[in-house]
CSV table of C-alpha atoms in Angstrom, one decimal:
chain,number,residue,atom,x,y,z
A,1,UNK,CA,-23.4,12.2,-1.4
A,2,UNK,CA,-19.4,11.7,-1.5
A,3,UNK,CA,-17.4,13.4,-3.8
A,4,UNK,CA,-16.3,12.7,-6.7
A,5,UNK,CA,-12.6,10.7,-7.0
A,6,UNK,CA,-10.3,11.6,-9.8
A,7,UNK,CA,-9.5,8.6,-12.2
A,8,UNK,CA,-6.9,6.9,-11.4
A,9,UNK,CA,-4.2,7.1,-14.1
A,10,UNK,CA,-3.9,4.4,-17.0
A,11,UNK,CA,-1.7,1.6,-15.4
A,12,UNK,CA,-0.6,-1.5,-16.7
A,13,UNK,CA,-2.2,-5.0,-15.0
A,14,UNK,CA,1.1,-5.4,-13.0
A,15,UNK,CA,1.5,-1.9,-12.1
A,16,UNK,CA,-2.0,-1.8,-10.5
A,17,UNK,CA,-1.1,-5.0,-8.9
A,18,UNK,CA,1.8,-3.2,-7.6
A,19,UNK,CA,-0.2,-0.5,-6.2
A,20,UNK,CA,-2.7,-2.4,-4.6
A,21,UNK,CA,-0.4,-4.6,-3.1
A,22,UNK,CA,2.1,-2.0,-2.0
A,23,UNK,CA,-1.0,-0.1,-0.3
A,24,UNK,CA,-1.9,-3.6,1.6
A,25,UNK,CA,1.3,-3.8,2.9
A,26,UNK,CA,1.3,0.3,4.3
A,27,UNK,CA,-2.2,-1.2,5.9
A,28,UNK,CA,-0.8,-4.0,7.7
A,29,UNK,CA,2.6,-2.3,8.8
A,30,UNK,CA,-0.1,0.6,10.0
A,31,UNK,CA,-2.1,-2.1,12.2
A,32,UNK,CA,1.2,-3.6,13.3
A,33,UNK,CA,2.8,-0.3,14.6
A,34,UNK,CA,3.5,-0.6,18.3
A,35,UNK,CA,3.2,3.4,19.0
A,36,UNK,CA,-0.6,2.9,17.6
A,37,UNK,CA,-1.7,-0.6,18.0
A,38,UNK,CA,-4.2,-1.2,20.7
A,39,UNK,CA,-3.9,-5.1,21.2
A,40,UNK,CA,-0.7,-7.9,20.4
A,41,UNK,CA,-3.4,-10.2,18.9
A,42,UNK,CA,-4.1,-7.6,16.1
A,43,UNK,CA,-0.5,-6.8,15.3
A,44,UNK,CA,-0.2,-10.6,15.3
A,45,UNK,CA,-2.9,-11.7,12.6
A,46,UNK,CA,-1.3,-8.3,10.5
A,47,UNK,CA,2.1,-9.6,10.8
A,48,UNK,CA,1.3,-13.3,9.6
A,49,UNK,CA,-0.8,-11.6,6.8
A,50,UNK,CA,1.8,-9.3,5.8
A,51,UNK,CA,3.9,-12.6,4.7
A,52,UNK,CA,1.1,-13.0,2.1
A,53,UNK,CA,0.7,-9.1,1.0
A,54,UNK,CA,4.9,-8.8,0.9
A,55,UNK,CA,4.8,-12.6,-1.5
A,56,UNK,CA,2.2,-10.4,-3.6
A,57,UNK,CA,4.2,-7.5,-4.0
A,58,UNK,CA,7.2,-9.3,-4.8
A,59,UNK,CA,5.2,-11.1,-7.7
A,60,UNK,CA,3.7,-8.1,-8.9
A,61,UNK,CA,7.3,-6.6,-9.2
A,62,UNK,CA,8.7,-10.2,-11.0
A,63,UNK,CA,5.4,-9.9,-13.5
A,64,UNK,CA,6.3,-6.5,-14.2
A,65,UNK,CA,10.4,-7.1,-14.8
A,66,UNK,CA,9.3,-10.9,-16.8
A,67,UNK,CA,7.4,-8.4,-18.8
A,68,UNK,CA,10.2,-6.0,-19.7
A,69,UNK,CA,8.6,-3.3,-17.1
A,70,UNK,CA,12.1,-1.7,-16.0
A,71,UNK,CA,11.1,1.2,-14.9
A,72,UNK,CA,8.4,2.3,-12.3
A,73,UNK,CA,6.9,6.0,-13.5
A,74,UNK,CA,6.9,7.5,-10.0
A,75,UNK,CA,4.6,10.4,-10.8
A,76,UNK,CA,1.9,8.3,-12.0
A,77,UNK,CA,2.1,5.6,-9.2
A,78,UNK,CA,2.2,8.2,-7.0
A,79,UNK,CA,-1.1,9.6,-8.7
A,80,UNK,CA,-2.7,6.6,-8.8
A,81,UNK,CA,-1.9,6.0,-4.6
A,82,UNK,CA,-3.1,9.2,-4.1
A,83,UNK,CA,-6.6,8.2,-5.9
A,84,UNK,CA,-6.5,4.9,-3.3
A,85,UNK,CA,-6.3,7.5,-0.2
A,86,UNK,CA,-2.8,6.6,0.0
A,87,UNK,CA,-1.6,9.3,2.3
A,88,UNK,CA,-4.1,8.9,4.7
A,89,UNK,CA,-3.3,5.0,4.7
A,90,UNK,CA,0.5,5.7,5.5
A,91,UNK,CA,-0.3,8.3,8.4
A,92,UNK,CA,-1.0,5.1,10.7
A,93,UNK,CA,3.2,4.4,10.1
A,94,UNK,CA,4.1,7.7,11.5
A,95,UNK,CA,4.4,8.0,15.3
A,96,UNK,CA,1.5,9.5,17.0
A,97,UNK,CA,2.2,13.5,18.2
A,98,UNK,CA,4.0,13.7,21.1
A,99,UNK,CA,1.7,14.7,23.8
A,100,UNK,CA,2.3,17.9,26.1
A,101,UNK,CA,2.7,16.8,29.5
């Protein structure tokens, strides 16, 4: 049985749309990563989709500025990426540890 997740905080439409979108994008980068890709065909089909996720993101941002959302609570974005296994999703940005040789 797998745990339990917290609840994800209350978010607006557009600030969950900014979430999930922002998260696709940390996905894609992760798969395009030279230092831990395995194959130039993968990073290739990431990059081309990462036009669409980045177009997504910058809609969820115009949404949320049309809609006279100026400002971006950190803490509960934050929260709410944490809920979407966030900081496991960015670890595939980071370099791989330097191995001993």
């Amino acid at each position: 049985m797998l745990p339990e997740l917290p609840p994800l905080p209350a978010l607006t439409r557009a600030e969950g749309e900014l979430v999930d979108r922002y998260l696709e994008v940390l996905d894609l980068l992760g798969r395009i990563n030279p230092a831990r890709g395995r194959d130039t065909y993968g990073g290739l089909r990431a990059a081309q989709a990462l036009v669409v996720a980045a177009t997504g993101l910058r809609d969820a941002l115009t949404v949320m500025f049309e809609r006279g959302e100026r400002e971006v609570y950190t803490g509960t974005m934050a929260r709410a990426m944490r809920v979407l296994d966030g900081e496991r999703r960015t670890t595939r940005l980071m370099l791989p540890p330097s191995s001993a040789s």
